[in-house]
PDB file of C-alpha atoms in Angstrom:
ATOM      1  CA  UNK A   1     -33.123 -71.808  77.539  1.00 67.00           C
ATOM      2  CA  UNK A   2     -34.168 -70.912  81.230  1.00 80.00           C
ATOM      3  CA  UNK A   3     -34.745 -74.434  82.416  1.00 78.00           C
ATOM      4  CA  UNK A   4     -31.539 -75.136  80.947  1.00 72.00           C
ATOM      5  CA  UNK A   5     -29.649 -72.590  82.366  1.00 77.00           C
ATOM      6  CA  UNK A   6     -31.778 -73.358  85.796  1.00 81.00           C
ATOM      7  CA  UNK A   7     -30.704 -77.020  85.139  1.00 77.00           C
ATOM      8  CA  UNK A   8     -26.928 -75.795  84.721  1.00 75.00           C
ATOM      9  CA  UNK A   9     -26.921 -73.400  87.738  1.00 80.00           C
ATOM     10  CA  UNK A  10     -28.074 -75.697  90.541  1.00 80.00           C
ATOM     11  CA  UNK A  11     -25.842 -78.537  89.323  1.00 74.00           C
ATOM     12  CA  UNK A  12     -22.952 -76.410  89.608  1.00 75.00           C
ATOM     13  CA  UNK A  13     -24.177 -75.205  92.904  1.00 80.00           C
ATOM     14  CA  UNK A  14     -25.135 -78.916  94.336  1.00 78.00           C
ATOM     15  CA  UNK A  15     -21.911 -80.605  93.484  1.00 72.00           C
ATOM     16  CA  UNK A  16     -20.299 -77.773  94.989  1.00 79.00           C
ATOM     17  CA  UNK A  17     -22.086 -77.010  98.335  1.00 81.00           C
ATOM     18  CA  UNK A  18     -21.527 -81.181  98.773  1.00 76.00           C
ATOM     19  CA  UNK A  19     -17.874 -80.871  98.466  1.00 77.00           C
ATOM     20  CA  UNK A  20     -17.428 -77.897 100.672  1.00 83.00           C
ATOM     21  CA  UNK A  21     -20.042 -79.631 102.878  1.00 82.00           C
ATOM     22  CA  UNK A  22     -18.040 -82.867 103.003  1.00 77.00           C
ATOM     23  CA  UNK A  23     -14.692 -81.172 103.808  1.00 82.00           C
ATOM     24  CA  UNK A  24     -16.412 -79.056 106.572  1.00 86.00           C
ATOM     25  CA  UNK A  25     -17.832 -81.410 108.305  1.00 86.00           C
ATOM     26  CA  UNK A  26     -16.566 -84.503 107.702  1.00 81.00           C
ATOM     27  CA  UNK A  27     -20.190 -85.937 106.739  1.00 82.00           C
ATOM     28  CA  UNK A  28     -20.129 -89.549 105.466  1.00 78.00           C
ATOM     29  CA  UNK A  29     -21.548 -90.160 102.302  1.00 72.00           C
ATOM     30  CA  UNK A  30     -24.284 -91.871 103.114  1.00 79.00           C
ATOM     31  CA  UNK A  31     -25.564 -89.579 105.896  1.00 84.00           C
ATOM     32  CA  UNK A  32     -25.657 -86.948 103.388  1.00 78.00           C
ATOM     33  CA  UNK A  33     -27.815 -88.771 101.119  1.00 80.00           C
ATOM     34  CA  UNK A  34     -29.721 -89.346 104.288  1.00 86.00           C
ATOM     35  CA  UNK A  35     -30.107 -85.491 104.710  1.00 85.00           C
ATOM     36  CA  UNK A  36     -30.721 -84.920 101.220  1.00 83.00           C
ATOM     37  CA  UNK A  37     -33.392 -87.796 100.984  1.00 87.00           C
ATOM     38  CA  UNK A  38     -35.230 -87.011 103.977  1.00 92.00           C
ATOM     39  CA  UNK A  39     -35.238 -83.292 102.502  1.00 91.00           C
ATOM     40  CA  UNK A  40     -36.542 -84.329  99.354  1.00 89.00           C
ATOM     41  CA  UNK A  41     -39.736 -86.404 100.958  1.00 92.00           C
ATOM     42  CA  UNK A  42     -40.869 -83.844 102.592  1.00 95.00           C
ATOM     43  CA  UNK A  43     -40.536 -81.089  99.893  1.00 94.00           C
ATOM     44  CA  UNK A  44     -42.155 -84.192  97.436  1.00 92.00           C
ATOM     45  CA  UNK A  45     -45.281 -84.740 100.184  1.00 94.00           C
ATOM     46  CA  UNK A  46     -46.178 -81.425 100.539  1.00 95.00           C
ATOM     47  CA  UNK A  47     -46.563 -80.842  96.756  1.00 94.00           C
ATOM     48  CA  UNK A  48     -48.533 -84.198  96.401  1.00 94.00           C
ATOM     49  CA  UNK A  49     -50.269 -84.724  99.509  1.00 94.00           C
ATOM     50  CA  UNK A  50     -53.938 -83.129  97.939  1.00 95.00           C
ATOM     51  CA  UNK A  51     -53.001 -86.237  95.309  1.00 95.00           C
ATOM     52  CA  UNK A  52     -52.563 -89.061  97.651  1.00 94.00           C
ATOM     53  CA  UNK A  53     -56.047 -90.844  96.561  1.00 95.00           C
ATOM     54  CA  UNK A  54     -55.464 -90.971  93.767  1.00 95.00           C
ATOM     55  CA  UNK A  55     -52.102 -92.014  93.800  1.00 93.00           C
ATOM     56  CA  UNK A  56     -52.878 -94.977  95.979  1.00 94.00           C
ATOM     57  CA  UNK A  57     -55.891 -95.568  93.150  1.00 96.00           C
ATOM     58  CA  UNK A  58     -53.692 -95.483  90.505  1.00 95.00           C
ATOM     59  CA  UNK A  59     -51.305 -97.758  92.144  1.00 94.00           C
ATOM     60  CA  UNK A  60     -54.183-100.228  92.753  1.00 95.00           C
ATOM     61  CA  UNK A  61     -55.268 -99.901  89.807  1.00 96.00           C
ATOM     62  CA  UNK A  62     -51.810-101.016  87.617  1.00 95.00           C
ATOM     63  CA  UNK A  63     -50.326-103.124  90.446  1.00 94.00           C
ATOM     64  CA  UNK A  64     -47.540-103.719  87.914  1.00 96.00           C
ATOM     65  CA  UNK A  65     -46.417-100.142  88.604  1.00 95.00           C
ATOM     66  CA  UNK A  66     -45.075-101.230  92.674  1.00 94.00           C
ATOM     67  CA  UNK A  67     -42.045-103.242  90.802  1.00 95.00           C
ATOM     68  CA  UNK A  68     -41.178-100.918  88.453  1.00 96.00           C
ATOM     69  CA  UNK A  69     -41.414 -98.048  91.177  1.00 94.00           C
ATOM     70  CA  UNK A  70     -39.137-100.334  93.474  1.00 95.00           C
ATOM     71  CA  UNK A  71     -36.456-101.130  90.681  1.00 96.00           C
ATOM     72  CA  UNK A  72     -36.269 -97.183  90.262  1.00 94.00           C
ATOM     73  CA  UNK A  73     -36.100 -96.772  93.721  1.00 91.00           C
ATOM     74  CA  UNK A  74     -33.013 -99.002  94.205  1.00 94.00           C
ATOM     75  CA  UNK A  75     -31.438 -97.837  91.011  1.00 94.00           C
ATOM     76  CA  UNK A  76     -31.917 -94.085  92.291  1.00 90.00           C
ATOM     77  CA  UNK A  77     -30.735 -94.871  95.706  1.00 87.00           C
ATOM     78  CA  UNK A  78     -27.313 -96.804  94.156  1.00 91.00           C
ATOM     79  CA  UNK A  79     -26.909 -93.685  91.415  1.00 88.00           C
ATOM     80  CA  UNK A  80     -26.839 -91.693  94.772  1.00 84.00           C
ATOM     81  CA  UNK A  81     -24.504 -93.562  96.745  1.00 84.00           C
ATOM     82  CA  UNK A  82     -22.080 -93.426  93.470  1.00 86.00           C
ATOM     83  CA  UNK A  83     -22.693 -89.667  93.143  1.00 83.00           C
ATOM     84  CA  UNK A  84     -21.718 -88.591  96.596  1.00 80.00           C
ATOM     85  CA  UNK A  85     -18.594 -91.083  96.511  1.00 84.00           C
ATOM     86  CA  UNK A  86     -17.533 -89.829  93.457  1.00 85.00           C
ATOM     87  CA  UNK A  87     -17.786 -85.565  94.921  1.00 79.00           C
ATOM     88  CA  UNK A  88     -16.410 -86.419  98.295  1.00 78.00           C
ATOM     89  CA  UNK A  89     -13.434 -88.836  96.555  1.00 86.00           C
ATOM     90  CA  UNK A  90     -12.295 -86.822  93.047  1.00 86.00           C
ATOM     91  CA  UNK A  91     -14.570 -83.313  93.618  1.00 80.00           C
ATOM     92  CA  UNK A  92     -17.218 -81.760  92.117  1.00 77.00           C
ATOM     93  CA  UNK A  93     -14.899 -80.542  89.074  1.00 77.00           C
ATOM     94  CA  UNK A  94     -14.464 -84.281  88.433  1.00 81.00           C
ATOM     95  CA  UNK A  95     -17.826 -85.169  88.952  1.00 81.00           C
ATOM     96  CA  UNK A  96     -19.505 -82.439  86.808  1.00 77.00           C
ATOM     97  CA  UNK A  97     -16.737 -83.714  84.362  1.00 79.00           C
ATOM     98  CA  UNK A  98     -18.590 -87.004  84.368  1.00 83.00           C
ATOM     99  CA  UNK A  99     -21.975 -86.277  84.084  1.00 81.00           C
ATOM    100  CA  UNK A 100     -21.460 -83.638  81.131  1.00 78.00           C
ATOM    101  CA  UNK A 101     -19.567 -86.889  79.632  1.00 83.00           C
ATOM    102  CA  UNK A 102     -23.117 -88.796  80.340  1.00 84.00           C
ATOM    103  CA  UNK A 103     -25.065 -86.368  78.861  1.00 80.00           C
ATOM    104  CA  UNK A 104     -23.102 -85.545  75.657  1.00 80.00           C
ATOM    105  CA  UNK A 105     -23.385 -89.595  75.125  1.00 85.00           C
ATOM    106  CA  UNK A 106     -27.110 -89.430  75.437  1.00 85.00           C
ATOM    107  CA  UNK A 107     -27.539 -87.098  73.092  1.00 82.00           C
ATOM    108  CA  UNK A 108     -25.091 -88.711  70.475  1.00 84.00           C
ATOM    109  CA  UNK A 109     -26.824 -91.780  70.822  1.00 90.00           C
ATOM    110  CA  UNK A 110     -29.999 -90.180  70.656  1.00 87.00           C
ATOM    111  CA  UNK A 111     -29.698 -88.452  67.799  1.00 86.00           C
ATOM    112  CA  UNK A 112     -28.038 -90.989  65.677  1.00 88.00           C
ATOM    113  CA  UNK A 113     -30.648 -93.833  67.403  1.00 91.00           C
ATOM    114  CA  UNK A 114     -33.619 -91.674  66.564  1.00 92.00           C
ATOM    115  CA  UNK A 115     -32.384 -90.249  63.427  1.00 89.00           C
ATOM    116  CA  UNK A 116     -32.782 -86.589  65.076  1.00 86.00           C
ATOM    117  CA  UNK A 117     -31.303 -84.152  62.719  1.00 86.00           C
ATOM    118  CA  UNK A 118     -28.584 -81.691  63.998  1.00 83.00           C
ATOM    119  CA  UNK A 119     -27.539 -78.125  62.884  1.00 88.00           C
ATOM    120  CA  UNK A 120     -24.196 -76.996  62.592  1.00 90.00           C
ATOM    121  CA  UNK A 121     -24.663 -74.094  65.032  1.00 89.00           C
ATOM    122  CA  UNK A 122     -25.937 -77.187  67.158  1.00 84.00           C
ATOM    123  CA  UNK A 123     -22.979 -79.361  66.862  1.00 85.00           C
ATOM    124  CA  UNK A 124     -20.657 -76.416  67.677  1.00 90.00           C
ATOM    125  CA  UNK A 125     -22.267 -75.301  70.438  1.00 84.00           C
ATOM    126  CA  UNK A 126     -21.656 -78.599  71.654  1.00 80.00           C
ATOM    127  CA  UNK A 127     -18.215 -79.014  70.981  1.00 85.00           C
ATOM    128  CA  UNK A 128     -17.396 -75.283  72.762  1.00 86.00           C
ATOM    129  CA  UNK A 129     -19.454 -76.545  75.817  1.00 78.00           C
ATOM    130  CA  UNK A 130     -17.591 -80.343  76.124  1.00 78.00           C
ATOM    131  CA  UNK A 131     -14.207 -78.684  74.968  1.00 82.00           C
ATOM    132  CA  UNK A 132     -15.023 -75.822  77.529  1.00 79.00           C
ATOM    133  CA  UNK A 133     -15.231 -77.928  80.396  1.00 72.00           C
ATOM    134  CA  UNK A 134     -12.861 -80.552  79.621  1.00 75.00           C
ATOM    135  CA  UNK A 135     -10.286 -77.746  79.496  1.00 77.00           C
ATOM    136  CA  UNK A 136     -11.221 -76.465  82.590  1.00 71.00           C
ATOM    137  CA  UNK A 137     -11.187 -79.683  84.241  1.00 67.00           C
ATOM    138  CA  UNK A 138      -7.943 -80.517  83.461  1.00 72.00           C
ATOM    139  CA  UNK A 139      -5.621 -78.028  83.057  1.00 71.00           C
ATOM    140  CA  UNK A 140      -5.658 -77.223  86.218  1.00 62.00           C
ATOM    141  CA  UNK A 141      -1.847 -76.364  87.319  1.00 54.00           C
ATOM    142  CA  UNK A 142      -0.180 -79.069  89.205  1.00 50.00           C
ATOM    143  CA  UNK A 143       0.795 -79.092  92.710  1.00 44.00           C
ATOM    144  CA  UNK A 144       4.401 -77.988  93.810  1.00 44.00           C
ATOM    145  CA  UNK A 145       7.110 -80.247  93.042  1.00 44.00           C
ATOM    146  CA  UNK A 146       8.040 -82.528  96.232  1.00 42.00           C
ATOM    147  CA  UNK A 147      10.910 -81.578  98.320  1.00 42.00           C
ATOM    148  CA  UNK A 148      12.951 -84.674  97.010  1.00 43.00           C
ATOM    149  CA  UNK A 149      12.312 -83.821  93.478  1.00 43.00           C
ATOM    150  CA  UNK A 150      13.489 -80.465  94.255  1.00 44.00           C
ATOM    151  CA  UNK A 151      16.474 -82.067  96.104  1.00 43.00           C
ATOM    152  CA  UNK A 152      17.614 -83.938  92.962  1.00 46.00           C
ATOM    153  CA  UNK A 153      18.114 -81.195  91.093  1.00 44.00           C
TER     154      UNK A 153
END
């Protein structure tokens, strides 16, 4: 329940701290995945830099690894230029919209792929969360009316 919630917080807090980052600044897309990126390596060596030997070992060792590690690495990088398009295009309401649609499909098709079994307290806690923040997503009120609608009338 806490890495969940952990999991839940920070999403709501990164798609949000892009936006208002985006409409601050007027940051391109792609530089901020260039901030975020060159964050993230640093953060990543420092944790694994007493592993380095025998990362490189392991590497040499299953030299099959390198293409798999490079197909992540440019599906990652693509996910990420589609992630930071969608918040700085549609918002992160949109885009948190879009990702709890992603999830709730993976775990449909995971539990009926891998004949999981679900309880009913399970399946209605997932309909309150999807039905939740589908309503919050869009029924937000519209805009005013346009001065030449307004005119018409």
């Amino acid at each position: 329940l806490a890495l969940i919630s952990g999991y839940a917080f920070c999403d709501a807090f990164t798609s949000n701290w892009q936006s208002r980052t985006f409409k601050a600044t007027g940051i391109s897309s792609l530089e901020m995945m260039q901030s975020v990126n060159a964050f993230t390596f640093v953060v990543s060596f420092c944790f694994s830099v007493s592993d380095l030997l025998d990362i490189y070992t392991f590497y040499m060792t299953h030299p099959l690894i390198m293409g798999h590690s490079l197909i992540m690495g440019l599906c990652a990088g693509f996910g990420q230029v589609l992630i930071f398009y969608t918040i700085q295009t549609f918002g992160p309401m949109r885009f948190a919209t879009v990702m709890t649609t992603r999830m709730m499909c993976s775990v449909v098709i995971s539990i009926l792929y891998y004949g999981h079994n679900m309880t009913s307290m399970g399946v209605i806690g997932m309909l309150i969360t999807f039905a939740a923040l589908y309503y919050q997503a869009f029924s937000k009120p519209k805009g005013p009316k346009s001065s030449a609608t307004n005119r018409a009338k």
